[in-house]
Amino acid sequence: MMSTTRSPVLSLDGTSVPDRDLVGGKAWSLAQMLSLGLRVPPAVVIPVPECRHYLEAERSLDDEVQSAIRSGIKDLERRTGRRFGDPSHPMLVSVRSGAAVSMPGMMDTILNLGMTDAIEESLATSSGDPAYARDTRARFCHAFGEIVLKADLDPYVTGPTPTEICERVQEDTGRSIPADPYEQLFDAICAVFDSWQSTRAKSYRRHWGIPDDGGTAVTVQAMVFGNLDDRSGTGVLFTRNPLSGAPEPYGEWLPGGQGEDVVGGTHAVVGLAQMREHLPEAVSELLDWADTLEKEHAEVQDIEFTVESGTLYLLQTRAAKRSPEAAVRIAVDLFDEGLIDHDEGLARVTPEQVRSVLMPRLDPAVAAAATVLAAGEPACPGVATGVGVLDPDEAVERSAAGENVVLVRPTTSPDDVHGMIAAKAVVTDLGGATSHAAVVTRALGRPSVVGVGKGTAASLVGRHLTVDGRSGRVYDTILDLVEARVEDDPILGRIAAWAAGSSPLNVVDHPVEGIEVADLDLLLMDLSARETPIDVDQITVALEGFSSARGAILATEQGVRAAHDTGITVVADCPLLVQLTALRTLGTPGA
């Protein structure tokens, strides 16, 4: 039931930082940045409980919510000095999703909302640039038509006029984009709430074990315009390299663009060096603020920003998705810099990331003799092999049948996530290191290469491929790989030393001479064939009479609990994997 102290809209003004579970990660980050005195466009938030209320109320906004939203818009008008829907001094807004748990790209965003014929004319007059006004309106019509009205449109590119886009939307859906700004706003908020239940969002939550009963907040924020003039643009900055973990800023910049252009991977972006040549003061300010945010969070940040006529604005900051290789290095570096302790460092490295770092890799001699079919920007390190598949649904089907597949796409969108989860690797024609494909594959730990060139993906379909996400190359055929070991990686070796000192289990890489070791894979073979998962009690029974045991199940939550309860010594080829699982399951001894 909804609380009697219902607050359908909250102002984000920096005087306080609301609870993240209440307002979602995006709004929480805005409030936190405002509290630090950083430049952020004014915003209000419709909190997460309102999403649940909306979904339970036959997907409609009741009168109380609509009234609160109107009051929130008045708050934004007061803080910007502009007016929503008023051509004399117009304020446009963005409508953005934001769950408590980061789900990058999984839900919807609509920019430039509040556009009308009269406001386009006003923006053309005030800016002296009718092309800017027309582009801004065209972007809105495209986003509203695609996200709210569900029109089947190609990705947005400059070209079609607003009228042409509206005609396509009308032809495809039989519906028109509302002329009333508040009707646009209410419809957009409903669409963002609805995106919580989208197929792509459900697939992402299922993969990461995120509950379905959460919901998303909706942030309504005054627009700033990266497409305004030649001193405007948009970009993404990572405070450290998300591929390697190197302690240096890493970002991409799109002059004359808006936020979705960069993450969508449909536009050619440039690096921070080029941005610095054109806007040195904005870059200096950005790097200073990035350092402030990283120290404040004691965590690598992924920062979205826009520059409007030379003035920098921050739109979001969040913990950066990173490759498994980067996760290990960053944990050690943050410890060395005094930002985190051993326990926190271990908490930030997962067994899955270690498995990925230890994946077999290409022998340099084999790679040098192999045929390179495509080359692009490395987006997530690692090597994987499989057959090239273009369709995400086909990737799921063939993977479920036991086949290794590589998803090859012109670019990826949130609708492709199920195929990305099923694939062993991902290759895209377009996009850079901050594109959707790059960010999601880093989160998944999938080797990936982006920006291999328009039309290349189609040429890879049906071929057996080896994808090297470290070098950015795609090789012909399935190449032989070499094993990787913890002791060959100094940084991983430090994580292993921390884990050995903190582990609640005794784990060794070879058995004590003369001590019989239980092989749980054999002892539990009959149970493993059943559909019901093996529980702690069944493992405990199998361990009776033994002081040492080995087996894959001892690297699971049930296995480490049984090992802890019986006090046995675990024998494992890679003790670190068992120790990390034990720390996540049982915690640090004495804690």
Coordinates of C-alpha atoms in Angstrom, one line a residue:
M1 CA 0.0 0.0 0.0
M2 CA 1.1 3.6 -0.6
S3 CA 2.1 5.6 2.4
T4 CA -0.3 8.2 3.7
T5 CA 2.7 10.6 3.6
R6 CA 2.9 10.3 -0.2
S7 CA 5.3 12.7 -1.9
P8 CA 4.8 12.2 -5.7
V9 CA 7.5 14.7 -6.7
L10 CA 10.7 15.8 -4.9
S11 CA 12.9 18.7 -5.7
L12 CA 16.6 18.1 -6.3
D13 CA 18.3 21.3 -5.2
G14 CA 21.3 20.1 -3.2
T15 CA 20.1 21.0 0.2
S16 CA 19.7 17.3 1.0
V17 CA 20.5 14.0 -0.7
P18 CA 17.5 11.7 -0.7
D19 CA 17.8 8.0 -0.2
R20 CA 19.0 6.2 -3.3
D21 CA 16.3 3.5 -3.0
L22 CA 13.7 6.2 -3.0
V23 CA 14.8 8.3 -6.0
G24 CA 16.9 6.0 -8.0
G25 CA 20.6 6.2 -8.9
K26 CA 20.3 9.1 -11.5
A27 CA 18.4 11.5 -9.3
W28 CA 20.5 10.5 -6.3
S29 CA 23.7 11.4 -8.3
L30 CA 22.2 14.8 -9.3
A31 CA 21.4 15.6 -5.7
Q32 CA 24.8 14.5 -4.5
M33 CA 26.6 16.6 -7.2
L34 CA 24.5 19.6 -6.4
S35 CA 25.4 19.2 -2.7
L36 CA 29.1 19.4 -3.7
G37 CA 28.4 22.7 -5.5
L38 CA 28.9 21.3 -9.0
R39 CA 27.0 22.7 -12.0
V40 CA 23.9 20.6 -12.7
P41 CA 20.7 21.6 -14.6
P42 CA 17.8 22.0 -12.2
A43 CA 15.7 18.8 -11.8
V44 CA 12.8 17.2 -9.9
V45 CA 12.2 13.5 -9.4
I46 CA 9.1 11.3 -9.3
P47 CA 10.3 8.6 -6.9
V48 CA 10.4 4.8 -7.3
P49 CA 7.2 4.1 -5.2
E50 CA 5.2 6.0 -7.8
C51 CA 6.3 3.6 -10.5
R52 CA 4.9 0.7 -8.5
H53 CA 1.7 2.7 -7.8
Y54 CA 1.4 3.4 -11.5
L55 CA 1.9 -0.2 -12.5
E56 CA -0.7 -1.3 -9.9
A57 CA -3.2 1.4 -11.0
E58 CA -3.8 0.2 -14.5
R59 CA -0.9 2.3 -15.8
S60 CA -2.3 5.7 -15.4
L61 CA -1.2 8.9 -13.5
D62 CA -3.8 9.9 -10.9
D63 CA -4.9 13.5 -10.2
E64 CA -2.6 13.8 -7.2
V65 CA 0.5 12.8 -9.3
Q66 CA -0.4 15.1 -12.1
S67 CA -0.9 18.0 -9.8
A68 CA 2.4 17.3 -8.1
I69 CA 4.2 17.2 -11.5
R70 CA 2.7 20.5 -12.4
S71 CA 4.1 21.9 -9.2
G72 CA 7.5 20.4 -9.9
I73 CA 7.5 22.1 -13.3
K74 CA 6.8 25.4 -11.5
D75 CA 9.8 24.8 -9.3
L76 CA 12.0 24.3 -12.4
E77 CA 10.6 27.4 -14.0
R78 CA 11.5 29.4 -10.8
R79 CA 15.0 28.0 -10.8
T80 CA 15.7 28.5 -14.5
G81 CA 13.8 31.7 -15.1
R82 CA 12.1 30.1 -18.1
R83 CA 8.6 28.8 -18.6
F84 CA 7.4 25.4 -19.8
G85 CA 5.3 25.7 -23.0
D86 CA 5.7 29.5 -23.2
P87 CA 7.3 30.6 -26.5
S88 CA 8.4 33.9 -25.1
H89 CA 11.0 32.3 -22.8
P90 CA 10.7 28.5 -23.3
M91 CA 12.0 25.8 -21.0
L92 CA 12.4 22.3 -22.5
V93 CA 13.0 19.3 -20.3
S94 CA 14.4 15.8 -20.4
V95 CA 12.5 12.8 -18.9
R96 CA 14.9 10.1 -17.7
S97 CA 14.6 6.8 -16.0
G98 CA 16.7 5.9 -12.9
A99 CA 16.4 2.7 -10.9
A100 CA 18.1 2.2 -7.6
V101 CA 20.4 -0.4 -9.2
S102 CA 22.3 0.8 -12.3
M103 CA 20.8 -0.6 -15.5
P104 CA 22.7 1.3 -18.2
G105 CA 20.6 1.8 -21.3
M106 CA 17.9 -0.6 -20.3
M107 CA 15.1 1.9 -19.9
D108 CA 14.0 5.0 -21.8
T109 CA 14.9 8.7 -22.0
I110 CA 13.2 11.5 -23.9
L111 CA 15.0 14.8 -24.5
N112 CA 13.8 18.2 -25.7
L113 CA 10.2 17.7 -24.4
G114 CA 7.9 20.6 -24.5
M115 CA 8.5 21.4 -28.1
T116 CA 5.8 23.0 -30.3
D117 CA 5.6 24.9 -33.6
A118 CA 5.8 28.2 -31.7
I119 CA 8.7 27.2 -29.5
E120 CA 10.7 26.0 -32.5
E121 CA 10.2 29.5 -34.0
S122 CA 11.2 31.1 -30.7
L123 CA 14.4 29.1 -30.5
A124 CA 15.3 29.9 -34.1
T125 CA 14.8 33.6 -33.4
S126 CA 16.6 33.7 -30.0
S127 CA 19.6 31.6 -31.2
G128 CA 19.8 33.1 -34.7
D129 CA 20.1 29.6 -36.0
P130 CA 16.9 28.0 -37.5
A131 CA 18.9 24.7 -38.1
Y132 CA 19.5 24.3 -34.3
A133 CA 15.8 24.8 -33.6
R134 CA 14.8 22.5 -36.3
D135 CA 17.3 19.8 -35.2
T136 CA 16.1 20.1 -31.6
R137 CA 12.5 19.6 -32.5
A138 CA 13.3 16.8 -34.9
R139 CA 15.1 15.0 -32.1
F140 CA 12.1 15.4 -29.8
C141 CA 9.7 14.1 -32.5
H142 CA 11.8 11.1 -33.2
A143 CA 12.3 10.2 -29.5
F144 CA 8.6 10.7 -28.6
G145 CA 7.4 8.8 -31.7
E146 CA 9.7 5.9 -31.1
I147 CA 9.5 5.6 -27.3
V148 CA 6.0 6.8 -26.4
L149 CA 4.0 6.0 -29.5
K150 CA 6.1 2.9 -30.4
A151 CA 6.8 4.0 -34.0
D152 CA 9.3 1.8 -35.9
L153 CA 11.9 4.4 -36.8
D154 CA 15.5 4.2 -37.9
P155 CA 18.1 5.6 -35.4
Y156 CA 18.1 9.4 -35.4
V157 CA 20.4 11.2 -37.8
T158 CA 20.3 14.8 -38.9
G159 CA 18.3 15.1 -42.1
P160 CA 14.5 14.5 -41.9
T161 CA 12.5 17.6 -40.8
P162 CA 10.2 17.5 -37.8
T163 CA 7.2 17.4 -40.2
E164 CA 8.6 14.4 -42.1
I165 CA 9.3 12.5 -38.8
C166 CA 5.8 13.3 -37.5
E167 CA 4.3 12.0 -40.8
R168 CA 6.2 8.8 -40.5
V169 CA 5.0 8.4 -36.9
Q170 CA 1.4 9.0 -37.9
E171 CA 1.7 6.5 -40.8
D172 CA 3.2 3.8 -38.6
T173 CA 1.1 4.2 -35.4
G174 CA -2.0 6.1 -36.5
R175 CA -1.3 8.6 -33.7
S176 CA 0.0 12.1 -33.5
I177 CA 2.5 13.7 -31.2
P178 CA 0.5 15.9 -28.8
A179 CA 0.8 19.7 -29.2
D180 CA 0.2 20.3 -25.5
P181 CA 3.5 20.2 -23.5
Y182 CA 1.8 18.8 -20.4
E183 CA 0.2 16.0 -22.4
Q184 CA 3.6 15.3 -23.8
L185 CA 5.1 15.2 -20.3
F186 CA 2.5 12.9 -18.8
D187 CA 2.7 10.5 -21.7
A188 CA 6.5 10.5 -21.5
I189 CA 6.5 9.7 -17.8
C190 CA 4.1 6.8 -18.4
A191 CA 6.4 5.5 -21.1
V192 CA 9.4 5.6 -18.8
F193 CA 7.5 3.8 -16.1
D194 CA 6.4 1.2 -18.7
S195 CA 10.0 0.6 -19.7
W196 CA 10.6 -1.0 -16.3
Q197 CA 8.6 -3.9 -17.7
S198 CA 10.2 -4.0 -21.1
T199 CA 11.7 -7.3 -22.4
R200 CA 15.2 -5.9 -22.4
A201 CA 15.0 -4.6 -18.8
K202 CA 13.6 -8.0 -17.6
S203 CA 16.4 -9.8 -19.4
Y204 CA 19.0 -7.6 -17.8
R205 CA 17.5 -8.0 -14.3
R206 CA 17.2 -11.7 -14.7
H207 CA 20.9 -12.0 -15.7
W208 CA 22.1 -9.9 -12.7
G209 CA 19.6 -11.2 -10.2
I210 CA 17.8 -7.8 -9.8
P211 CA 14.3 -8.1 -8.3
D212 CA 11.4 -7.3 -10.7
D213 CA 9.3 -5.7 -8.0
G214 CA 11.6 -2.6 -7.6
G215 CA 10.6 0.0 -10.2
T216 CA 12.2 3.1 -11.6
A217 CA 12.1 6.7 -10.7
V218 CA 11.6 9.4 -13.3
T219 CA 13.8 12.5 -13.3
V220 CA 12.5 15.6 -15.1
Q221 CA 15.3 18.0 -15.7
A222 CA 15.7 21.3 -17.5
M223 CA 17.5 20.9 -20.8
V224 CA 20.9 22.2 -21.8
F225 CA 21.8 22.0 -25.4
G226 CA 24.9 20.3 -26.8
N227 CA 23.6 21.0 -30.3
L228 CA 23.4 24.8 -29.9
D229 CA 26.5 26.1 -31.5
D230 CA 30.2 25.3 -32.3
R231 CA 31.1 25.6 -28.6
S232 CA 28.6 23.0 -27.6
G233 CA 28.5 19.2 -27.4
T234 CA 28.1 16.2 -25.2
G235 CA 30.4 13.5 -23.9
V236 CA 31.1 10.7 -21.4
L237 CA 34.1 10.7 -19.1
F238 CA 35.5 7.8 -17.1
T239 CA 37.8 8.9 -14.3
R240 CA 40.0 5.8 -15.1
N241 CA 40.4 3.7 -18.2
P242 CA 37.5 1.2 -18.0
L243 CA 39.3 -1.3 -20.3
S244 CA 42.7 -1.6 -18.6
G245 CA 42.1 0.2 -15.3
A246 CA 45.0 2.6 -16.0
P247 CA 44.7 5.6 -13.7
E248 CA 44.1 8.2 -16.4
P249 CA 40.9 9.9 -17.5
Y250 CA 39.2 8.3 -20.5
G251 CA 36.4 9.9 -22.4
E252 CA 34.7 10.6 -25.7
W253 CA 33.3 13.9 -27.0
L254 CA 30.8 14.7 -29.7
P255 CA 30.7 18.3 -30.8
G256 CA 27.2 19.5 -31.6
G257 CA 25.5 16.4 -30.2
Q258 CA 23.1 15.4 -27.4
G259 CA 23.6 12.7 -24.8
E260 CA 22.0 9.8 -26.6
D261 CA 24.2 10.3 -29.6
V262 CA 27.3 9.1 -27.8
V263 CA 25.9 6.1 -25.9
G264 CA 23.9 5.0 -28.9
G265 CA 27.1 4.4 -30.8
T266 CA 25.6 5.8 -34.0
H267 CA 27.9 8.9 -34.3
A268 CA 31.6 9.3 -34.8
V269 CA 33.1 10.6 -31.6
V270 CA 36.5 12.1 -30.7
G271 CA 38.8 11.9 -27.7
L272 CA 39.3 14.4 -24.9
A273 CA 42.5 15.7 -26.5
Q274 CA 40.4 17.1 -29.4
M275 CA 37.9 18.6 -27.0
R276 CA 40.8 20.2 -25.0
E277 CA 42.0 21.9 -28.2
H278 CA 38.6 23.5 -28.7
L279 CA 37.3 24.0 -25.2
P280 CA 40.3 24.0 -22.8
E281 CA 38.5 25.7 -19.9
A282 CA 35.6 23.2 -20.0
V283 CA 38.0 20.3 -20.0
S284 CA 40.0 21.6 -17.1
E285 CA 36.8 22.1 -15.1
L286 CA 35.5 18.7 -16.1
L287 CA 38.7 16.9 -14.9
D288 CA 38.7 18.8 -11.6
W289 CA 35.1 17.8 -11.0
A290 CA 35.8 14.3 -12.0
D291 CA 38.6 14.1 -9.4
T292 CA 36.3 15.5 -6.8
L293 CA 33.6 12.9 -7.6
E294 CA 36.0 9.9 -7.6
K295 CA 37.4 10.9 -4.2
E296 CA 33.9 11.5 -2.8
H297 CA 32.7 8.0 -3.9
A298 CA 36.1 6.3 -3.5
E299 CA 35.2 4.7 -6.8
V300 CA 35.8 5.1 -10.5
Q301 CA 33.1 7.3 -12.0
D302 CA 31.2 7.3 -15.3
I303 CA 30.2 10.9 -15.9
E304 CA 27.8 12.2 -18.5
F305 CA 28.2 15.8 -19.4
T306 CA 27.0 18.5 -21.8
V307 CA 28.7 21.8 -22.8
E308 CA 26.3 24.5 -23.9
S309 CA 28.1 27.6 -25.5
G310 CA 31.2 26.8 -23.5
T311 CA 29.5 26.2 -20.2
L312 CA 29.9 22.7 -18.7
Y313 CA 27.0 20.9 -17.0
L314 CA 27.1 17.5 -15.4
L315 CA 24.1 15.3 -16.1
Q316 CA 24.9 12.1 -14.2
T317 CA 27.7 10.2 -12.4
R318 CA 27.7 6.6 -11.4
A319 CA 30.1 3.8 -10.6
A320 CA 31.7 2.9 -13.9
K321 CA 31.1 -0.4 -15.6
R322 CA 34.6 -1.9 -16.2
S323 CA 36.2 -4.9 -17.7
P324 CA 37.2 -7.7 -15.4
E325 CA 40.9 -6.9 -16.0
A326 CA 40.2 -3.2 -15.0
A327 CA 38.2 -4.3 -11.9
V328 CA 41.2 -6.1 -10.5
R329 CA 43.7 -3.3 -11.2
I330 CA 41.4 -0.6 -9.9
A331 CA 40.8 -2.4 -6.6
V332 CA 44.5 -2.6 -6.0
D333 CA 45.2 1.0 -7.1
L334 CA 42.4 2.5 -4.9
F335 CA 43.9 0.6 -2.0
D336 CA 47.3 1.9 -2.7
E337 CA 45.9 5.4 -2.9
G338 CA 44.3 5.0 0.6
L339 CA 40.7 5.3 -0.7
I340 CA 39.6 1.8 0.3
D341 CA 40.9 -1.0 2.6
H342 CA 41.6 -4.7 1.9
D343 CA 38.1 -5.8 2.6
E344 CA 36.5 -3.3 0.3
G345 CA 39.1 -4.2 -2.4
L346 CA 38.1 -7.8 -2.2
A347 CA 34.4 -6.9 -2.2
R348 CA 34.9 -5.1 -5.5
V349 CA 36.4 -8.1 -7.3
T350 CA 34.0 -10.9 -8.1
P351 CA 34.8 -14.6 -8.8
E352 CA 33.3 -14.1 -12.3
Q353 CA 35.7 -11.3 -13.0
V354 CA 38.7 -13.4 -11.9
R355 CA 37.5 -16.3 -14.1
S356 CA 37.3 -13.8 -17.0
V357 CA 40.8 -12.5 -16.3
L358 CA 42.1 -16.1 -16.2
M359 CA 40.4 -17.0 -19.5
P360 CA 42.8 -18.5 -22.0
R361 CA 44.4 -15.9 -24.3
L362 CA 46.0 -15.8 -27.7
D363 CA 49.5 -16.9 -28.1
P364 CA 51.3 -13.9 -29.8
A365 CA 52.9 -16.2 -32.4
V366 CA 49.5 -17.7 -33.3
A367 CA 47.9 -14.2 -33.6
A368 CA 50.8 -13.0 -35.8
A369 CA 50.2 -15.8 -38.3
A370 CA 46.4 -15.6 -38.3
T371 CA 44.1 -13.8 -40.8
V372 CA 42.6 -10.6 -39.5
L373 CA 39.0 -10.2 -40.7
A374 CA 38.2 -7.0 -38.9
A375 CA 39.8 -4.5 -36.6
G376 CA 38.3 -1.8 -34.4
E377 CA 38.4 -0.3 -30.9
P378 CA 38.9 -2.8 -28.0
A379 CA 35.9 -2.4 -25.7
C380 CA 36.3 -5.3 -23.2
P381 CA 39.5 -7.4 -22.9
G382 CA 39.5 -11.2 -23.3
V383 CA 39.4 -13.7 -26.0
A384 CA 36.4 -15.8 -27.1
T385 CA 35.5 -17.9 -30.1
G386 CA 32.3 -18.8 -31.9
V387 CA 30.3 -18.5 -35.1
G388 CA 29.1 -15.1 -36.2
V389 CA 25.4 -14.5 -35.7
L390 CA 23.6 -11.3 -36.7
D391 CA 20.2 -11.7 -35.0
P392 CA 20.0 -11.5 -31.1
D393 CA 17.2 -14.0 -31.0
E394 CA 19.2 -16.5 -33.1
A395 CA 22.1 -16.0 -30.8
V396 CA 19.9 -17.0 -27.8
E397 CA 18.5 -20.1 -29.7
R398 CA 21.9 -21.3 -30.9
S399 CA 23.5 -20.7 -27.5
A400 CA 20.8 -22.6 -25.8
A401 CA 21.5 -25.5 -28.1
G402 CA 25.1 -25.6 -26.9
E403 CA 26.8 -23.6 -29.7
N404 CA 29.3 -20.8 -29.1
V405 CA 28.2 -17.7 -30.9
V406 CA 29.6 -14.2 -31.5
L407 CA 27.0 -11.5 -31.9
V408 CA 27.9 -9.3 -34.8
R409 CA 25.8 -6.2 -35.2
P410 CA 25.9 -2.8 -37.0
T411 CA 25.5 -1.3 -33.5
T412 CA 23.7 -2.5 -30.3
S413 CA 20.7 -1.1 -28.5
P414 CA 19.0 -2.1 -25.3
D415 CA 16.8 -4.4 -27.3
D416 CA 19.8 -6.6 -28.1
V417 CA 20.8 -7.3 -24.5
H418 CA 19.4 -10.9 -24.4
G419 CA 21.6 -11.7 -27.4
M420 CA 24.6 -10.1 -25.8
I421 CA 24.1 -12.2 -22.7
A422 CA 23.9 -15.4 -24.8
A423 CA 27.0 -14.6 -26.9
K424 CA 30.6 -15.4 -26.0
A425 CA 31.7 -12.1 -27.6
V426 CA 30.3 -9.0 -29.4
V427 CA 31.5 -7.1 -32.5
T428 CA 29.8 -3.9 -33.9
D429 CA 30.3 -1.9 -37.0
L430 CA 29.8 1.4 -35.2
G431 CA 30.5 2.9 -31.8
G432 CA 33.3 3.8 -29.5
A433 CA 34.5 2.8 -26.0
T434 CA 31.5 4.6 -24.3
S435 CA 28.8 3.2 -26.7
H436 CA 26.0 0.9 -25.5
A437 CA 27.9 -2.2 -26.8
A438 CA 31.1 -1.3 -24.9
V439 CA 29.4 -0.4 -21.6
V440 CA 27.2 -3.5 -21.5
T441 CA 29.8 -6.0 -22.6
R442 CA 32.2 -4.7 -19.9
A443 CA 29.4 -5.2 -17.3
L444 CA 28.9 -8.7 -18.7
G445 CA 32.6 -9.5 -19.0
R446 CA 32.2 -10.4 -22.7
P447 CA 35.2 -9.7 -25.0
S448 CA 34.1 -7.1 -27.5
V449 CA 35.4 -5.0 -30.4
V450 CA 33.5 -2.0 -31.6
G451 CA 33.8 0.4 -34.6
V452 CA 35.1 -2.2 -37.0
G453 CA 33.6 -0.4 -40.0
K454 CA 30.2 0.0 -41.6
G455 CA 29.0 -3.2 -43.3
T456 CA 31.7 -5.4 -41.7
A457 CA 29.4 -7.2 -39.3
A458 CA 27.4 -8.7 -42.2
S459 CA 30.6 -10.2 -43.7
L460 CA 31.2 -12.1 -40.4
V461 CA 27.9 -13.9 -40.3
G462 CA 28.3 -17.7 -40.4
R463 CA 32.1 -17.6 -40.1
H464 CA 34.0 -19.2 -37.3
L465 CA 35.7 -16.3 -35.4
T466 CA 38.2 -15.6 -32.7
V467 CA 37.5 -12.2 -31.0
D468 CA 40.4 -10.6 -29.1
G469 CA 39.0 -7.8 -27.0
R470 CA 42.4 -6.7 -25.9
S471 CA 43.9 -6.0 -29.3
G472 CA 40.6 -5.0 -31.0
R473 CA 41.0 -7.7 -33.7
V474 CA 38.7 -10.3 -35.1
Y475 CA 40.5 -13.4 -36.6
D476 CA 39.4 -16.0 -39.1
T477 CA 38.7 -19.5 -37.7
I478 CA 39.0 -20.8 -34.1
L479 CA 42.5 -20.2 -32.9
D480 CA 44.4 -22.1 -30.3
L481 CA 44.6 -20.4 -26.9
V482 CA 47.1 -20.5 -24.0
E483 CA 46.2 -20.8 -20.3
A484 CA 46.5 -17.9 -17.9
R485 CA 47.6 -18.3 -14.2
V486 CA 47.2 -16.2 -11.1
E487 CA 51.0 -16.3 -10.4
D488 CA 51.7 -14.8 -13.9
D489 CA 49.7 -11.6 -13.0
P490 CA 51.3 -9.4 -10.3
I491 CA 48.1 -7.4 -9.7
L492 CA 45.9 -10.6 -9.4
G493 CA 48.6 -12.0 -7.2
R494 CA 48.0 -9.2 -4.7
I495 CA 44.3 -9.8 -4.7
A496 CA 45.1 -13.5 -4.1
A497 CA 47.3 -12.6 -1.1
W498 CA 44.5 -10.5 0.4
A499 CA 42.0 -13.2 -0.1
A500 CA 44.2 -15.8 1.5
G501 CA 44.6 -13.6 4.6
S502 CA 40.9 -12.9 4.9
S503 CA 39.3 -16.2 3.8
P504 CA 37.0 -17.9 6.3
L505 CA 38.0 -21.2 4.6
N506 CA 41.3 -23.1 4.5
V507 CA 41.9 -23.4 0.7
V508 CA 45.1 -24.9 -0.8
D509 CA 46.2 -25.7 -4.4
H510 CA 47.4 -29.2 -3.6
P511 CA 46.5 -31.8 -1.0
V512 CA 48.6 -32.7 2.0
E513 CA 50.5 -35.9 1.3
G514 CA 48.8 -39.0 2.8
I515 CA 45.4 -37.3 3.3
E516 CA 42.5 -38.7 1.3
V517 CA 40.7 -36.0 -0.7
A518 CA 36.9 -36.3 -1.3
D519 CA 36.1 -35.8 -5.0
L520 CA 32.6 -34.2 -4.7
D521 CA 32.1 -34.2 -8.4
L522 CA 32.0 -38.0 -8.2
L523 CA 30.3 -38.3 -4.9
L524 CA 27.4 -36.0 -6.0
M525 CA 27.2 -37.2 -9.6
D526 CA 23.7 -38.8 -9.1
L527 CA 22.4 -35.7 -7.5
S528 CA 23.9 -33.4 -10.1
A529 CA 21.8 -35.1 -12.8
R530 CA 18.6 -34.0 -11.1
E531 CA 16.8 -30.8 -11.7
T532 CA 16.6 -29.9 -8.0
P533 CA 19.7 -27.9 -6.9
I534 CA 22.1 -29.6 -4.5
D535 CA 21.7 -28.1 -1.0
V536 CA 24.1 -27.6 1.8
D537 CA 22.9 -30.6 3.8
Q538 CA 23.5 -33.0 0.9
I539 CA 27.1 -31.7 0.4
T540 CA 27.7 -32.0 4.2
V541 CA 26.6 -35.6 4.2
A542 CA 29.0 -36.3 1.2
L543 CA 31.8 -34.8 3.2
E544 CA 31.4 -37.0 6.3
G545 CA 34.6 -38.8 7.2
F546 CA 36.9 -36.5 5.1
S547 CA 39.2 -33.7 6.1
S548 CA 39.9 -32.5 2.6
A549 CA 37.7 -32.2 -0.5
R550 CA 37.8 -30.9 -4.1
G551 CA 35.2 -30.3 -6.7
A552 CA 33.5 -27.5 -8.7
I553 CA 30.6 -27.3 -6.3
L554 CA 32.9 -26.0 -3.6
A555 CA 33.2 -22.7 -5.5
T556 CA 29.4 -22.2 -5.1
E557 CA 27.5 -20.6 -2.2
Q558 CA 26.2 -24.0 -1.1
G559 CA 29.6 -25.5 -1.3
V560 CA 31.4 -23.0 0.8
R561 CA 28.7 -23.1 3.4
A562 CA 29.1 -26.9 3.7
A563 CA 32.9 -26.6 3.8
H564 CA 32.7 -24.1 6.5
D565 CA 30.2 -26.1 8.6
T566 CA 32.3 -29.2 8.4
G567 CA 35.7 -27.5 8.8
I568 CA 37.3 -29.3 5.9
T569 CA 40.2 -28.1 3.8
V570 CA 39.3 -27.2 0.2
V571 CA 41.7 -28.3 -2.5
A572 CA 41.3 -26.1 -5.7
D573 CA 43.3 -25.5 -8.8
C574 CA 42.6 -21.7 -8.2
P575 CA 42.1 -21.1 -4.5
L576 CA 41.3 -17.5 -5.2
L577 CA 37.9 -18.3 -6.8
V578 CA 36.8 -20.4 -3.7
Q579 CA 38.1 -17.7 -1.3
L580 CA 36.2 -14.9 -3.0
T581 CA 33.0 -16.9 -3.0
A582 CA 33.5 -17.7 0.6
L583 CA 34.1 -14.1 1.5
R584 CA 30.9 -13.1 -0.3
T585 CA 28.9 -15.9 1.3
L586 CA 30.3 -16.0 4.8
G587 CA 32.1 -12.7 5.3
T588 CA 35.5 -12.0 6.9
P589 CA 36.3 -14.1 10.1
G590 CA 35.5 -12.1 13.2
A591 CA 33.7 -9.4 11.3

